[in-house]
Structure formats: C-alpha cells, structure tokens
PDB file of C-alpha atoms and ligand atoms in Angstrom:
ATOM      1  CA  MET J   1      10.344   6.592  -0.063  1.00 46.00           C
ATOM      2  CA  SER J   2      12.166   6.172  -3.399  1.00 50.00           C
ATOM      3  CA  THR J   3      10.901   3.480  -5.719  1.00 57.00           C
ATOM      4  CA  ALA J   4      14.041   1.344  -5.708  1.00 62.00           C
ATOM      5  CA  PRO J   5      13.770   0.078  -2.052  1.00 71.00           C
ATOM      6  CA  LEU J   6       9.970  -0.377  -2.585  1.00 79.00           C
ATOM      7  CA  ALA J   7      10.597  -2.546  -5.692  1.00 84.00           C
ATOM      8  CA  SER J   8      13.101  -4.646  -3.807  1.00 87.00           C
ATOM      9  CA  GLN J   9      10.703  -5.035  -0.856  1.00 87.00           C
ATOM     10  CA  ILE J  10       8.020  -6.190  -3.249  1.00 89.00           C
ATOM     11  CA  ASN J  11      10.381  -8.693  -4.862  1.00 91.00           C
ATOM     12  CA  GLN J  12      11.310 -10.026  -1.473  1.00 92.00           C
ATOM     13  CA  LEU J  13       7.575 -10.494  -0.609  1.00 92.00           C
ATOM     14  CA  LEU J  14       6.921 -12.242  -3.940  1.00 96.00           C
ATOM     15  CA  GLU J  15       9.897 -14.578  -3.980  1.00 96.00           C
ATOM     16  CA  PRO J  16       8.358 -17.322  -1.770  1.00 96.00           C
ATOM     17  CA  ILE J  17       5.032 -16.888  -3.581  1.00 97.00           C
ATOM     18  CA  HIS J  18       6.656 -17.456  -6.949  1.00 96.00           C
ATOM     19  CA  ASP J  19       8.555 -20.469  -5.544  1.00 97.00           C
ATOM     20  CA  PHE J  20       5.328 -21.943  -4.233  1.00 97.00           C
ATOM     21  CA  LEU J  21       3.136 -21.563  -7.317  1.00 98.00           C
ATOM     22  CA  LEU J  22       4.024 -23.758 -10.285  1.00 98.00           C
ATOM     23  CA  THR J  23       3.167 -21.150 -12.944  1.00 97.00           C
ATOM     24  CA  PRO J  24       2.839 -17.379 -13.262  1.00 97.00           C
ATOM     25  CA  THR J  25      -0.433 -15.740 -14.386  1.00 98.00           C
ATOM     26  CA  PRO J  26      -0.638 -16.190 -18.148  1.00 97.00           C
ATOM     27  CA  GLN J  27      -0.199 -13.050 -20.255  1.00 97.00           C
ATOM     28  CA  ALA J  28      -3.499 -13.785 -22.001  1.00 97.00           C
ATOM     29  CA  TRP J  29      -5.316 -13.389 -18.692  1.00 98.00           C
ATOM     30  CA  LEU J  30      -3.521 -10.109 -17.971  1.00 97.00           C
ATOM     31  CA  ASP J  31      -4.336  -8.811 -21.470  1.00 97.00           C
ATOM     32  CA  GLN J  32      -8.026  -9.424 -20.940  1.00 96.00           C
ATOM     33  CA  ALA J  33      -8.143  -8.284 -17.341  1.00 96.00           C
ATOM     34  CA  ALA J  34      -6.369  -5.097 -18.237  1.00 95.00           C
ATOM     35  CA  GLN J  35      -9.144  -4.001 -20.709  1.00 95.00           C
ATOM     36  CA  PRO J  36     -10.967  -1.028 -19.164  1.00 94.00           C
ATOM     37  CA  GLU J  37     -14.365  -2.704 -19.781  1.00 95.00           C
ATOM     38  CA  ALA J  38     -13.281  -5.710 -17.693  1.00 96.00           C
ATOM     39  CA  LEU J  39     -12.544  -3.590 -14.640  1.00 96.00           C
ATOM     40  CA  PRO J  40     -16.024  -3.300 -13.054  1.00 96.00           C
ATOM     41  CA  LEU J  41     -16.487  -7.114 -13.201  1.00 96.00           C
ATOM     42  CA  LEU J  42     -13.045  -7.758 -11.761  1.00 96.00           C
ATOM     43  CA  LEU J  43     -13.579  -5.324  -8.950  1.00 97.00           C
ATOM     44  CA  ILE J  44     -16.945  -6.791  -8.054  1.00 97.00           C
ATOM     45  CA  ASP J  45     -15.463 -10.315  -8.145  1.00 97.00           C
ATOM     46  CA  HIS J  46     -12.607  -9.068  -6.003  1.00 97.00           C
ATOM     47  CA  LEU J  47     -15.099  -7.756  -3.425  1.00 97.00           C
ATOM     48  CA  HIS J  48     -16.762 -11.188  -3.331  1.00 96.00           C
ATOM     49  CA  CYS J  49     -13.373 -12.859  -2.968  1.00 97.00           C
ATOM     50  CA  GLU J  50     -12.485 -10.795   0.105  1.00 97.00           C
ATOM     51  CA  LEU J  51     -15.702 -11.790   1.777  1.00 97.00           C
ATOM     52  CA  LYS J  52     -15.241 -15.424   0.764  1.00 97.00           C
ATOM     53  CA  ALA J  53     -11.762 -15.383   2.252  1.00 97.00           C
ATOM     54  CA  ALA J  54     -13.239 -14.264   5.596  1.00 97.00           C
ATOM     55  CA  GLN J  55     -16.082 -16.714   5.344  1.00 97.00           C
ATOM     56  CA  SER J  56     -13.742 -19.646   4.647  1.00 97.00           C
ATOM     57  CA  ALA J  57     -11.653 -18.766   7.704  1.00 97.00           C
ATOM     58  CA  ALA J  58     -14.879 -18.559   9.759  1.00 97.00           C
ATOM     59  CA  LEU J  59     -15.909 -21.936   8.445  1.00 97.00           C
ATOM     60  CA  LEU J  60     -12.640 -23.559   9.548  1.00 96.00           C
ATOM     61  CA  LEU J  61     -13.053 -22.040  13.020  1.00 96.00           C
ATOM     62  CA  ARG J  62     -16.647 -23.196  13.287  1.00 95.00           C
ATOM     63  CA  ARG J  63     -15.994 -26.696  11.985  1.00 95.00           C
ATOM     64  CA  TYR J  64     -12.863 -27.470  13.954  1.00 93.00           C
ATOM     65  CA  ILE J  65     -12.742 -25.340  17.096  1.00 93.00           C
ATOM     66  CA  LEU J  66     -15.588 -23.167  18.225  1.00 92.00           C
ATOM     67  CA  ASP J  67     -18.539 -24.041  20.420  1.00 91.00           C
ATOM     68  CA  LYS J  68     -22.019 -22.843  19.535  1.00 93.00           C
ATOM     69  CA  GLU J  69     -21.761 -19.517  21.325  1.00 93.00           C
ATOM     70  CA  ALA J  70     -18.383 -18.564  19.770  1.00 93.00           C
ATOM     71  CA  ALA J  71     -19.543 -19.800  16.387  1.00 94.00           C
ATOM     72  CA  SER J  72     -22.558 -17.475  16.521  1.00 94.00           C
ATOM     73  CA  GLN J  73     -20.293 -14.544  17.489  1.00 94.00           C
ATOM     74  CA  VAL J  74     -18.283 -15.181  14.357  1.00 95.00           C
ATOM     75  CA  LEU J  75     -21.404 -15.339  12.173  1.00 95.00           C
ATOM     76  CA  GLN J  76     -22.630 -12.083  13.738  1.00 94.00           C
ATOM     77  CA  TRP J  77     -19.279 -10.473  12.869  1.00 94.00           C
ATOM     78  CA  LEU J  78     -19.749 -11.386   9.186  1.00 95.00           C
ATOM     79  CA  LEU J  79     -23.390 -10.430   8.937  1.00 94.00           C
ATOM     80  CA  PRO J  80     -23.161  -6.672   8.194  1.00 94.00           C
ATOM     81  CA  TYR J  81     -20.675  -7.357   5.382  1.00 95.00           C
ATOM     82  CA  GLU J  82     -23.030  -9.954   3.951  1.00 95.00           C
ATOM     83  CA  ASP J  83     -25.877  -7.483   4.295  1.00 93.00           C
ATOM     84  CA  ALA J  84     -23.876  -4.929   2.327  1.00 92.00           C
ATOM     85  CA  ILE J  85     -23.067  -7.205  -0.563  1.00 92.00           C
ATOM     86  CA  TYR J  86     -25.973  -9.683  -0.775  1.00 91.00           C
ATOM     87  CA  ARG J  87     -28.857  -7.592   0.484  1.00 87.00           C
ATOM     88  CA  LYS J  88     -27.509  -4.161  -0.629  1.00 84.00           C
ATOM     89  CA  GLN J  89     -28.250  -2.676   2.766  1.00 83.00           C
ATOM     90  CA  ALA J  90     -26.662   0.629   3.632  1.00 83.00           C
ATOM     91  CA  VAL J  91     -23.995  -0.329   6.199  1.00 84.00           C
ATOM     92  CA  ASN J  92     -21.326   1.871   7.683  1.00 85.00           C
ATOM     93  CA  LEU J  93     -18.491  -0.568   7.156  1.00 87.00           C
ATOM     94  CA  ARG J  94     -15.814   1.845   8.421  1.00 85.00           C
ATOM     95  CA  ALA J  95     -17.569   2.070  11.768  1.00 82.00           C
ATOM     96  CA  LEU J  96     -17.484  -1.733  12.060  1.00 81.00           C
ATOM     97  CA  GLY J  97     -13.746  -1.957  11.452  1.00 73.00           C
ATOM     98  CA  ASN J  98     -12.658  -2.381  15.046  1.00 69.00           C
ATOM     99  CA  GLN J  99     -15.514  -4.528  16.315  1.00 75.00           C
ATOM    100  CA  ILE J 100     -13.558  -7.776  16.549  1.00 82.00           C
ATOM    101  CA  PRO J 101     -15.288 -10.386  18.700  1.00 84.00           C
ATOM    102  CA  ARG J 102     -13.431 -11.636  21.808  1.00 85.00           C
ATOM    103  CA  LEU J 103     -13.983 -15.309  21.441  1.00 85.00           C
ATOM    104  CA  LYS J 104     -13.963 -17.485  24.496  1.00 84.00           C
ATOM    105  CA  VAL J 105     -12.263 -20.625  23.236  1.00 84.00           C
ATOM    106  CA  ALA J 106     -10.870 -23.554  25.154  1.00 82.00           C
ATOM    107  CA  THR J 107      -8.253 -24.883  22.713  1.00 76.00           C
ATOM    108  CA  GLN J 108      -6.661 -28.238  23.477  1.00 79.00           C
ATOM    109  CA  THR J 109      -3.630 -28.212  21.242  1.00 89.00           C
ATOM    110  CA  ALA J 110      -1.049 -25.754  19.983  1.00 90.00           C
ATOM    111  CA  TRP J 111      -2.349 -25.936  16.411  1.00 92.00           C
ATOM    112  CA  GLN J 112      -5.876 -25.192  17.586  1.00 93.00           C
ATOM    113  CA  ALA J 113      -4.712 -22.109  19.490  1.00 92.00           C
ATOM    114  CA  ARG J 114      -2.751 -21.008  16.430  1.00 93.00           C
ATOM    115  CA  LEU J 115      -5.658 -21.583  14.115  1.00 95.00           C
ATOM    116  CA  VAL J 116      -7.904 -19.330  16.219  1.00 94.00           C
ATOM    117  CA  ASP J 117      -5.261 -16.670  16.485  1.00 93.00           C
ATOM    118  CA  ARG J 118      -4.392 -16.643  12.775  1.00 95.00           C
ATOM    119  CA  MET J 119      -7.914 -17.042  11.418  1.00 96.00           C
ATOM    120  CA  VAL J 120      -9.333 -14.198  13.556  1.00 95.00           C
ATOM    121  CA  LEU J 121      -6.562 -11.906  12.356  1.00 95.00           C
ATOM    122  CA  LEU J 122      -7.045 -13.043   8.762  1.00 96.00           C
ATOM    123  CA  MET J 123     -10.821 -12.369   8.977  1.00 96.00           C
ATOM    124  CA  LYS J 124     -10.133  -8.939  10.330  1.00 95.00           C
ATOM    125  CA  GLU J 125      -7.784  -8.136   7.456  1.00 96.00           C
ATOM    126  CA  GLU J 126      -9.991  -9.605   4.754  1.00 97.00           C
ATOM    127  CA  LEU J 127     -12.996  -7.630   6.057  1.00 96.00           C
ATOM    128  CA  HIS J 128     -10.837  -4.490   5.971  1.00 95.00           C
ATOM    129  CA  HIS J 129      -9.935  -5.285   2.356  1.00 96.00           C
ATOM    130  CA  PHE J 130     -13.613  -5.831   1.711  1.00 96.00           C
ATOM    131  CA  THR J 131     -14.346  -2.331   3.050  1.00 96.00           C
ATOM    132  CA  GLN J 132     -11.575  -0.791   0.899  1.00 96.00           C
ATOM    133  CA  VAL J 133     -12.832  -2.504  -2.327  1.00 97.00           C
ATOM    134  CA  PHE J 134     -16.417  -1.553  -1.383  1.00 96.00           C
ATOM    135  CA  GLU J 135     -15.408   2.114  -1.092  1.00 95.00           C
ATOM    136  CA  ILE J 136     -13.589   2.019  -4.423  1.00 96.00           C
ATOM    137  CA  LEU J 137     -16.738   0.646  -6.087  1.00 96.00           C
ATOM    138  CA  GLN J 138     -18.836   3.325  -4.485  1.00 94.00           C
ATOM    139  CA  ALA J 139     -16.416   6.123  -5.498  1.00 96.00           C
ATOM    140  CA  ARG J 140     -16.495   4.830  -9.086  1.00 96.00           C
ATOM    141  CA  ASP J 141     -20.250   4.428  -9.174  1.00 96.00           C
ATOM    142  CA  ILE J 142     -19.993   0.733  -9.948  1.00 96.00           C
ATOM    143  CA  GLU J 143     -23.111  -1.102  -8.887  1.00 94.00           C
ATOM    144  CA  ILE J 144     -22.517  -4.386  -7.067  1.00 93.00           C
ATOM    145  CA  GLN J 145     -23.978  -7.197  -9.109  1.00 90.00           C
ATOM    146  CA  ALA J 146     -24.314 -10.849  -8.327  1.00 90.00           C
ATOM    147  CA  VAL J 147     -21.318 -12.591  -9.879  1.00 92.00           C
ATOM    148  CA  SER J 148     -21.097 -16.308 -10.230  1.00 92.00           C
ATOM    149  CA  ALA J 149     -18.129 -17.819  -8.478  1.00 90.00           C
ATOM    150  CA  SER J 150     -15.217 -18.864 -10.684  1.00 92.00           C
ATOM    151  CA  ARG J 151     -14.431 -22.584 -11.048  1.00 96.00           C
ATOM    152  CA  TYR J 152     -11.182 -22.027  -9.116  1.00 97.00           C
ATOM    153  CA  ALA J 153     -11.884 -22.629  -5.432  1.00 96.00           C
ATOM    154  CA  ALA J 154     -14.370 -25.430  -6.012  1.00 96.00           C
ATOM    155  CA  GLY J 155     -11.967 -26.993  -8.532  1.00 97.00           C
ATOM    156  CA  LEU J 156      -9.282 -27.090  -5.831  1.00 98.00           C
ATOM    157  CA  MET J 157     -11.618 -28.265  -3.042  1.00 97.00           C
ATOM    158  CA  ARG J 158     -12.663 -31.215  -5.229  1.00 97.00           C
ATOM    159  CA  HIS J 159      -9.090 -32.569  -4.752  1.00 98.00           C
ATOM    160  CA  ALA J 160      -8.995 -32.310  -0.946  1.00 97.00           C
ATOM    161  CA  ARG J 161      -8.865 -35.671   0.820  1.00 97.00           C
ATOM    162  CA  THR J 162     -12.205 -36.454   2.397  1.00 95.00           C
ATOM    163  CA  HIS J 163     -11.481 -37.520   5.953  1.00 94.00           C
ATOM    164  CA  ASP J 164     -10.032 -35.632   8.868  1.00 92.00           C
ATOM    165  CA  PRO J 165      -7.416 -34.728   9.969  1.00 92.00           C
ATOM    166  CA  VAL J 166      -5.981 -34.919   6.432  1.00 96.00           C
ATOM    167  CA  MET J 167      -8.954 -33.051   4.969  1.00 97.00           C
ATOM    168  CA  LEU J 168      -8.074 -30.114   7.219  1.00 97.00           C
ATOM    169  CA  VAL J 169      -4.425 -30.330   6.082  1.00 98.00           C
ATOM    170  CA  ASP J 170      -5.576 -30.137   2.442  1.00 98.00           C
ATOM    171  CA  LYS J 171      -7.999 -27.280   3.133  1.00 98.00           C
ATOM    172  CA  LEU J 172      -5.151 -25.343   4.701  1.00 98.00           C
ATOM    173  CA  ILE J 173      -2.857 -26.006   1.734  1.00 98.00           C
ATOM    174  CA  ILE J 174      -5.648 -24.896  -0.599  1.00 98.00           C
ATOM    175  CA  GLY J 175      -5.998 -21.729   1.530  1.00 98.00           C
ATOM    176  CA  ALA J 176      -2.240 -21.142   1.069  1.00 98.00           C
ATOM    177  CA  LEU J 177      -2.571 -21.629  -2.724  1.00 98.00           C
ATOM    178  CA  ILE J 178      -5.503 -19.204  -3.032  1.00 98.00           C
ATOM    179  CA  GLU J 179      -3.721 -16.555  -0.969  1.00 97.00           C
ATOM    180  CA  ALA J 180      -0.509 -17.034  -2.906  1.00 98.00           C
ATOM    181  CA  ARG J 181      -2.296 -16.735  -6.264  1.00 98.00           C
ATOM    182  CA  SER J 182      -4.205 -13.657  -5.111  1.00 97.00           C
ATOM    183  CA  CYS J 183      -0.934 -12.062  -4.080  1.00 97.00           C
ATOM    184  CA  GLU J 184       0.791 -13.028  -7.392  1.00 97.00           C
ATOM    185  CA  ARG J 185      -2.147 -11.611  -9.388  1.00 97.00           C
ATOM    186  CA  PHE J 186      -2.358  -8.330  -7.506  1.00 96.00           C
ATOM    187  CA  ALA J 187       1.323  -7.773  -8.240  1.00 95.00           C
ATOM    188  CA  ALA J 188       1.037  -8.919 -11.899  1.00 96.00           C
ATOM    189  CA  LEU J 189      -2.058  -6.765 -12.572  1.00 96.00           C
ATOM    190  CA  ALA J 190      -0.898  -3.585 -10.738  1.00 95.00           C
ATOM    191  CA  PRO J 191       1.212  -2.172 -13.591  1.00 94.00           C
ATOM    192  CA  TYR J 192      -1.838  -2.318 -15.918  1.00 95.00           C
ATOM    193  CA  LEU J 193      -4.163  -0.373 -13.646  1.00 95.00           C
ATOM    194  CA  ASP J 194      -4.721   3.313 -12.952  1.00 95.00           C
ATOM    195  CA  GLU J 195      -2.579   4.815 -10.245  1.00 95.00           C
ATOM    196  CA  GLU J 196      -5.128   4.572  -7.420  1.00 95.00           C
ATOM    197  CA  LEU J 197      -5.890   0.904  -8.031  1.00 95.00           C
ATOM    198  CA  SER J 198      -2.299   0.043  -8.756  1.00 95.00           C
ATOM    199  CA  ARG J 199      -1.243   1.549  -5.394  1.00 94.00           C
ATOM    200  CA  PHE J 200      -4.090  -0.258  -3.657  1.00 96.00           C
ATOM    201  CA  TYR J 201      -3.172  -3.642  -5.118  1.00 96.00           C
ATOM    202  CA  VAL J 202       0.432  -3.243  -4.099  1.00 94.00           C
ATOM    203  CA  SER J 203      -0.687  -2.337  -0.609  1.00 94.00           C
ATOM    204  CA  LEU J 204      -2.503  -5.708  -0.347  1.00 95.00           C
ATOM    205  CA  LEU J 205       0.599  -7.750  -1.085  1.00 95.00           C
ATOM    206  CA  ARG J 206       2.059  -7.791   2.436  1.00 92.00           C
ATOM    207  CA  SER J 207      -1.063  -9.139   4.165  1.00 93.00           C
ATOM    208  CA  GLU J 208      -1.855 -11.691   1.399  1.00 95.00           C
ATOM    209  CA  ALA J 209       1.755 -12.946   1.556  1.00 96.00           C
ATOM    210  CA  ARG J 210       1.417 -13.388   5.320  1.00 96.00           C
ATOM    211  CA  HIS J 211      -1.945 -15.201   4.887  1.00 97.00           C
ATOM    212  CA  PHE J 212      -0.172 -17.614   2.498  1.00 98.00           C
ATOM    213  CA  GLU J 213       2.521 -18.290   5.084  1.00 97.00           C
ATOM    214  CA  ASP J 214       0.030 -18.674   7.957  1.00 97.00           C
ATOM    215  CA  TYR J 215      -2.016 -21.280   6.072  1.00 98.00           C
ATOM    216  CA  LEU J 216       1.068 -23.224   5.097  1.00 98.00           C
ATOM    217  CA  THR J 217       2.497 -23.210   8.616  1.00 97.00           C
ATOM    218  CA  LEU J 218      -0.849 -24.342   9.961  1.00 97.00           C
ATOM    219  CA  ALA J 219      -0.999 -27.179   7.447  1.00 98.00           C
ATOM    220  CA  GLU J 220       2.431 -28.402   8.647  1.00 97.00           C
ATOM    221  CA  GLU J 221       1.457 -28.048  12.233  1.00 96.00           C
ATOM    222  CA  VAL J 222      -1.799 -30.018  11.878  1.00 96.00           C
ATOM    223  CA  ASN J 223       0.057 -32.629   9.820  1.00 96.00           C
ATOM    224  CA  GLY J 224       2.828 -32.914  12.421  1.00 95.00           C
ATOM    225  CA  GLY J 225       5.501 -32.477   9.765  1.00 96.00           C
ATOM    226  CA  PRO J 226       6.236 -31.337   6.170  1.00 97.00           C
ATOM    227  CA  VAL J 227       3.387 -31.317   3.691  1.00 97.00           C
ATOM    228  CA  THR J 228       5.612 -31.272   0.561  1.00 97.00           C
ATOM    229  CA  GLU J 229       3.924 -34.166  -1.223  1.00 97.00           C
ATOM    230  CA  HIS J 230       0.425 -32.755  -0.802  1.00 97.00           C
ATOM    231  CA  VAL J 231       1.509 -29.230  -1.722  1.00 98.00           C
ATOM    232  CA  ALA J 232       2.961 -30.673  -4.953  1.00 97.00           C
ATOM    233  CA  ARG J 233      -0.324 -32.532  -5.714  1.00 98.00           C
ATOM    234  CA  LEU J 234      -2.571 -29.517  -5.070  1.00 98.00           C
ATOM    235  CA  ALA J 235      -0.239 -26.997  -6.665  1.00 98.00           C
ATOM    236  CA  GLN J 236      -0.440 -29.090  -9.842  1.00 98.00           C
ATOM    237  CA  VAL J 237      -4.251 -28.834  -9.789  1.00 98.00           C
ATOM    238  CA  GLU J 238      -3.975 -25.078  -9.165  1.00 98.00           C
ATOM    239  CA  ALA J 239      -1.612 -24.589 -12.115  1.00 98.00           C
ATOM    240  CA  GLU J 240      -4.035 -26.461 -14.361  1.00 98.00           C
ATOM    241  CA  LEU J 241      -6.955 -24.235 -13.315  1.00 98.00           C
ATOM    242  CA  ILE J 242      -4.845 -21.155 -14.064  1.00 98.00           C
ATOM    243  CA  THR J 243      -3.358 -22.276 -17.390  1.00 98.00           C
ATOM    244  CA  THR J 244      -6.338 -24.046 -19.080  1.00 97.00           C
ATOM    245  CA  PRO J 245      -9.085 -22.314 -21.043  1.00 97.00           C
ATOM    246  CA  ASP J 246     -11.843 -20.809 -18.936  1.00 97.00           C
ATOM    247  CA  THR J 247     -15.106 -19.363 -20.276  1.00 95.00           C
ATOM    248  CA  GLU J 248     -15.524 -16.728 -17.581  1.00 95.00           C
ATOM    249  CA  LEU J 249     -13.241 -13.881 -16.620  1.00 96.00           C
ATOM    250  CA  ARG J 250     -12.794 -13.748 -12.851  1.00 97.00           C
ATOM    251  CA  PHE J 251     -10.087 -12.744 -10.441  1.00 96.00           C
ATOM    252  CA  HIS J 252      -8.922 -16.405 -10.315  1.00 97.00           C
ATOM    253  CA  SER J 253      -9.959 -17.552 -13.759  1.00 98.00           C
ATOM    254  CA  GLY J 254      -7.844 -19.497 -16.274  1.00 98.00           C
ATOM    255  CA  VAL J 255      -6.846 -18.522 -19.803  1.00 97.00           C
ATOM    256  CA  PRO J 256      -9.689 -16.607 -21.492  1.00 95.00           C
ATOM    257  CA  SER J 257     -11.221 -18.872 -24.126  1.00 90.00           C
TER     258      SER J 257
HETATM  259 FE1  FE2 S   1      -7.645  -9.926   1.181  1.00 57.62          FE
HETATM  260 FE1  FE2 S   2      -5.873 -12.971   2.187  1.00 57.62          FE
END
C-alpha cells in the first residue's frame, strides 16, 4: 500500500477525535516523551494503561450488569494478565488470546445488551494490546516496574456526577475521552518513535477510535438522548489536565513542569 492512501485513512480516523477533544497534545509533552531515555517509562505506563482499560470495562460490566457467576468469569479472564504485570509470573499471553468467556447474561434493556457486547469486545482488544506491549518490552529487555498512575483518570473521575444513572453516563463519557486522547497521542507520538514502535502505534489507532465511538454511543443510549452538555463539561476538565503543568511524565500526563 502506498503511503498517501494510508495517510488519508489516518486523517479520516482522527478527524472525529480532534473534533471531540478541545486541545491537541502540547508540543512540550511530545518533546519530553520523544527523548530516548523517556521511552522505557512510557512503554511500561502504556502497558499499565492497556490493562486498566480492560479493568475499567470489566468494572462497568460487574457494577451494572453481571450476576455473581458472570462477574467471576470476567475476573478470571483478567487474572493471568494481572499475574504477568503485578506478580511478574511467567504467563504465555499469546496462548490466552482467544480464551474469551461466554457470559450468560440476562439483559433487560437495549443499552445493557450493547454494553455487554461492546465491553467484552473492548476487553478482548485491550488485552491483545497488552500482549503486544508486553512482547515489545520483553524484546527490548525493559523490566516492568511499578509505575504510579498519572493524575489523569482520577482527575476526570472526580468530576463524574455521583448518582446513577447519570454517574454511568459520565463514566462512559470519561471512557470516550480517555480513548480519544490515547488515540490522539499515539498518532502524535508515532513520528518521533523508531520504525517498529511508530508502526505499532499507528496500528492501534483504528481500535482506539472505535472504542471512543462505542463509549460515546453508549453514553447517549443510557442517557436516552444527546450528552452534548456533559461532554462539554468533562472535555473542559480533560483539556485542563492535558495543558496544565504536571510533575510526572506519563502516557496521559500534562505539560512537563
Ligand atoms: Fe488499547
Ligand atoms: Fe482502547
């Protein structure tokens, strides 16, 4: 495939993402993230982010839909990945790739059925990304360290309304913002990375863009109509987290201070 159609496909993917986010990644973040010495930390943080993305989806399923048995199936699904990262156990992640639990779920509403469908697919994809980043770390001899979480996700969650069903609407909008920012940052960072990583980050764009759309559609569905006002409110918080000084460099950190 020549590069021109690929570039236009990427632009097409990114257009709704750029429309949704209020601000692009600041150049100062890119300058620091592009330093070769920052790369191991960023990759380890990226690995944690992929697992957290899967865990957050699991949490939504467990809190809003699943019975005890299905909830424990979902936790079992995550366990080997958690063993690999938190307990440094030797796990054959590739062999796990297709072991997706068949959940028995009695959903009552259309949004519940869609939530199960979308979140299970999202988990599968995030765990696949986890495996890919894990293998890159192994190939580069980068030891997985504990990395403190950035202020980003918690900073957004602090602004979610605190009672359901609107808390769920806000959590889904926050999910859309995190996916959109990840997608934007993968694309922004790719030109600064070596060829292997650059190609890998571009390969992630399509699924992250879809995750963004899935979360947003779910938010509208749970809300029973447009969520424009709440997107505007939370996107403002997101933009502040991205554009204000931040003491730690992470995948979703603000401007290096
Ligand atoms: Fe991902
Ligand atoms: Fe994602």
